[in-house]
Short mmCIF file of C-alpha atoms in Angstrom, two decimals:
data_model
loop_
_atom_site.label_atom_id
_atom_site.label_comp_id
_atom_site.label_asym_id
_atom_site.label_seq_id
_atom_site.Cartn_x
_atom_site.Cartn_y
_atom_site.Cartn_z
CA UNK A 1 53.42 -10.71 -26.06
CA UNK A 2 51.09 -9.79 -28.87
CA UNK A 3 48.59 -7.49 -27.03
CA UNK A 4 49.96 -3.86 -26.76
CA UNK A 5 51.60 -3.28 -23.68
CA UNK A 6 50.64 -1.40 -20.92
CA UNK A 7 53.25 1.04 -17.94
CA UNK A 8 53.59 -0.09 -14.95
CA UNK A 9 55.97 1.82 -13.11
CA UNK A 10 58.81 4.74 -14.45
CA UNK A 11 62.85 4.87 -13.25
CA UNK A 12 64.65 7.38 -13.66
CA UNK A 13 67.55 4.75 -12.83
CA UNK A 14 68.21 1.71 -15.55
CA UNK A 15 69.34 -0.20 -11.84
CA UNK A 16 66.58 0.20 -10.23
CA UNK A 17 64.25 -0.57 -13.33
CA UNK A 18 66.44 -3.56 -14.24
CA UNK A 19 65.73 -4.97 -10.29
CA UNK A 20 61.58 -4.08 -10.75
CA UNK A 21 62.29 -5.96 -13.87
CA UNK A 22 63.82 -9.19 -12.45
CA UNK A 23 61.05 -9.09 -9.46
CA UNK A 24 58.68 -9.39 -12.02
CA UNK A 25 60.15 -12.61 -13.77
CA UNK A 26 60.57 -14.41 -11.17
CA UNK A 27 57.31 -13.91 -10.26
CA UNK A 28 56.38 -15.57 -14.39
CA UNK A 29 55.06 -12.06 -15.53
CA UNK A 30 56.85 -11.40 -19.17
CA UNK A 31 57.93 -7.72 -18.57
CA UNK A 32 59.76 -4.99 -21.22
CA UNK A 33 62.17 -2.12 -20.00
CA UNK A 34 61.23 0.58 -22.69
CA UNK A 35 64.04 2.77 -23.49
CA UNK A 36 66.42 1.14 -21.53
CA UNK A 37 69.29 1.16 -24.24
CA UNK A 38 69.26 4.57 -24.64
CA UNK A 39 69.41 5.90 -21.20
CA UNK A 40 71.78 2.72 -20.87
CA UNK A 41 73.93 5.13 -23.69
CA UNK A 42 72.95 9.04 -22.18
CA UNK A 43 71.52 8.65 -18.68
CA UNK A 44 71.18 12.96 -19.39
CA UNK A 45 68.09 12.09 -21.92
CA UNK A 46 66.36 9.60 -19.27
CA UNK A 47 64.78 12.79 -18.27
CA UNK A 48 63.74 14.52 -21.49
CA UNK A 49 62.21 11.42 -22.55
CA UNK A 50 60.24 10.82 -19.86
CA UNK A 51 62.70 7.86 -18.05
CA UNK A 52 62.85 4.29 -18.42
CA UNK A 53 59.63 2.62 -18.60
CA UNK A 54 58.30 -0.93 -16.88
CA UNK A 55 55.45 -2.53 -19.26
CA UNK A 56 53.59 -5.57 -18.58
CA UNK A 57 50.80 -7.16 -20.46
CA UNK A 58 47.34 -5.57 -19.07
CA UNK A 59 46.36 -8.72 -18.19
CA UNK A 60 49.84 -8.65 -15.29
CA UNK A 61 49.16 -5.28 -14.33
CA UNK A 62 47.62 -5.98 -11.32
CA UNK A 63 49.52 -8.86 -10.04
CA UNK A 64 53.15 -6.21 -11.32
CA UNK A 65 51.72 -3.83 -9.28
CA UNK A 66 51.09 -5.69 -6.37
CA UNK A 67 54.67 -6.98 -6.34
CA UNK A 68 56.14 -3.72 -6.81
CA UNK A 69 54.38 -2.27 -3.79
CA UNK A 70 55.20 -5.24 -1.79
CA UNK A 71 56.91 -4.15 1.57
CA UNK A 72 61.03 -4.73 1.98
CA UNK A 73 60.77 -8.41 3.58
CA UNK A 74 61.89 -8.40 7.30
CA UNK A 75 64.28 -11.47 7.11
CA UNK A 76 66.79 -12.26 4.02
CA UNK A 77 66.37 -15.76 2.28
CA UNK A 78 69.28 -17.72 2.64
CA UNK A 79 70.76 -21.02 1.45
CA UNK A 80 69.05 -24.27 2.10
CA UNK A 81 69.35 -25.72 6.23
CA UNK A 82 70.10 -21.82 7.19
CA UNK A 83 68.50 -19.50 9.60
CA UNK A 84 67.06 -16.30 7.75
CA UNK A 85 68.62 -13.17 8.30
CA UNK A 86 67.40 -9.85 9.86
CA UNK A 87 67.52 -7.54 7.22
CA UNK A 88 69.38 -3.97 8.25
CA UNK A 89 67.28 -1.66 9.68
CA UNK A 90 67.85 2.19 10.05
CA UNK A 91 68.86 3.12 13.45
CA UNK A 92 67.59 6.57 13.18
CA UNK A 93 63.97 5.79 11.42
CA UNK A 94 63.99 1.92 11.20
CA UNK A 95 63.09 1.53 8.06
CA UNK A 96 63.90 -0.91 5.86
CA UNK A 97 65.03 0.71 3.19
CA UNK A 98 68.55 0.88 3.58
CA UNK A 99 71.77 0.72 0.75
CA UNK A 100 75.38 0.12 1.32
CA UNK A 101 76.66 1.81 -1.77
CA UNK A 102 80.25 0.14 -2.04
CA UNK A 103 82.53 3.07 -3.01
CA UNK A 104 82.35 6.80 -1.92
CA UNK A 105 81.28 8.46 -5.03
CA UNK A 106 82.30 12.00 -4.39
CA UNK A 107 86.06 10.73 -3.75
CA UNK A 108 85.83 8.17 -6.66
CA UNK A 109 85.21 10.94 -8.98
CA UNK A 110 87.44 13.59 -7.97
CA UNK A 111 90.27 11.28 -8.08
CA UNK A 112 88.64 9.86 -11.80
CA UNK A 113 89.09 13.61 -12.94
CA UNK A 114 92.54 14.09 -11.31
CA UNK A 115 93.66 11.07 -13.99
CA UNK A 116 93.52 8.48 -11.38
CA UNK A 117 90.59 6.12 -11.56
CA UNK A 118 90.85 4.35 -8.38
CA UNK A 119 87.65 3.42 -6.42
CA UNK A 120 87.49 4.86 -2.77
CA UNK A 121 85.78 2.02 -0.46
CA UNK A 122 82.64 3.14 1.41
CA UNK A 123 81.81 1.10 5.33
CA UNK A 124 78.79 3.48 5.26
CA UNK A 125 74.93 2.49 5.27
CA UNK A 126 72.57 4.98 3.87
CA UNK A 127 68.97 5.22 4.57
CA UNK A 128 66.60 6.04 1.80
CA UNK A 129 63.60 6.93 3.98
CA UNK A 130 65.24 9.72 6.16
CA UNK A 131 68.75 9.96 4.76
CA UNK A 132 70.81 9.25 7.15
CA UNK A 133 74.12 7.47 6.98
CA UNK A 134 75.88 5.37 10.08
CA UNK A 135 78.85 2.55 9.94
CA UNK A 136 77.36 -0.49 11.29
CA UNK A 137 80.63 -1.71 13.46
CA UNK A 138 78.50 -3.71 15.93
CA UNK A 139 78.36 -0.64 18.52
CA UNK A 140 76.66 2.01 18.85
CA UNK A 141 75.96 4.12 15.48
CA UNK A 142 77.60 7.51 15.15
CA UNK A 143 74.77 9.31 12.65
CA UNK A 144 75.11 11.84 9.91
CA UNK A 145 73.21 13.57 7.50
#
């Protein structure tokens, strides 16, 4: 990439840069995560200098942008010979734009500063659109803000 690069998007979070970033190259566009090293060393600075940046070549921009804005896919891409997948919808909102975040943070940490770094499972979905969480158990959702 010889031409000077130009910003596509900004993350505050080096995961969430480092997934637009992988979007992108699959897609063939050559891509650069500007200060990703050092928030990957203080995530406090990410901030102060103005977070982690997505550049593309100016002639990409377009086709990055495009790809970025590109809505959450209904069904999930399997292996080869399988069915797709419904991706998991909000029961609240239905949005797409759920997480399952893995451990319970709050708990993880409290017992990480009482000496004991032990990872609290989470069997909670969150939705990013309207924040709710629910435990998808196959009945029906018990929701919480």
């Amino acid at each position: 990439m010889d031409e000077a690069l130009v910003n596509v998007e900004k993350f505050r979070d080096l995961t969430a840069a480092m997934i637009a970033r992988s979007l992108l190259e699959s897609d063939g566009i050559q891509c650069f995560l500007q200060d990703e090293n050092f928030v990957r060393m203080d995530w406090g600075y990410s901030q102060f200098i103005g977070w982690i940046r997505l550049q593309v070549a100016p002639a990409d921009l377009e086709r990055a942008r495009e790809l970025l804005a590109a809505p959450i896919p209904e069904l999930l891409d399997v292996a080869d010979g399988e069915d797709p997948e419904p991706q998991p919808r909000c029961p609240q909102c239905g949005s797409l734009d759920v997480s399952h975040p893995g451990i319970r943070k709050g708990w993880s940490y409290f017992l990480l500063w009482l000496g004991f770094p032990v990872p609290v499972p989470s069997d909670r979905w969150h939705c990013e659109s309207c924040r709710v969480e629910w435990i998808d158990d196959g009945k029906e959702p018990e929701l919480s803000l």
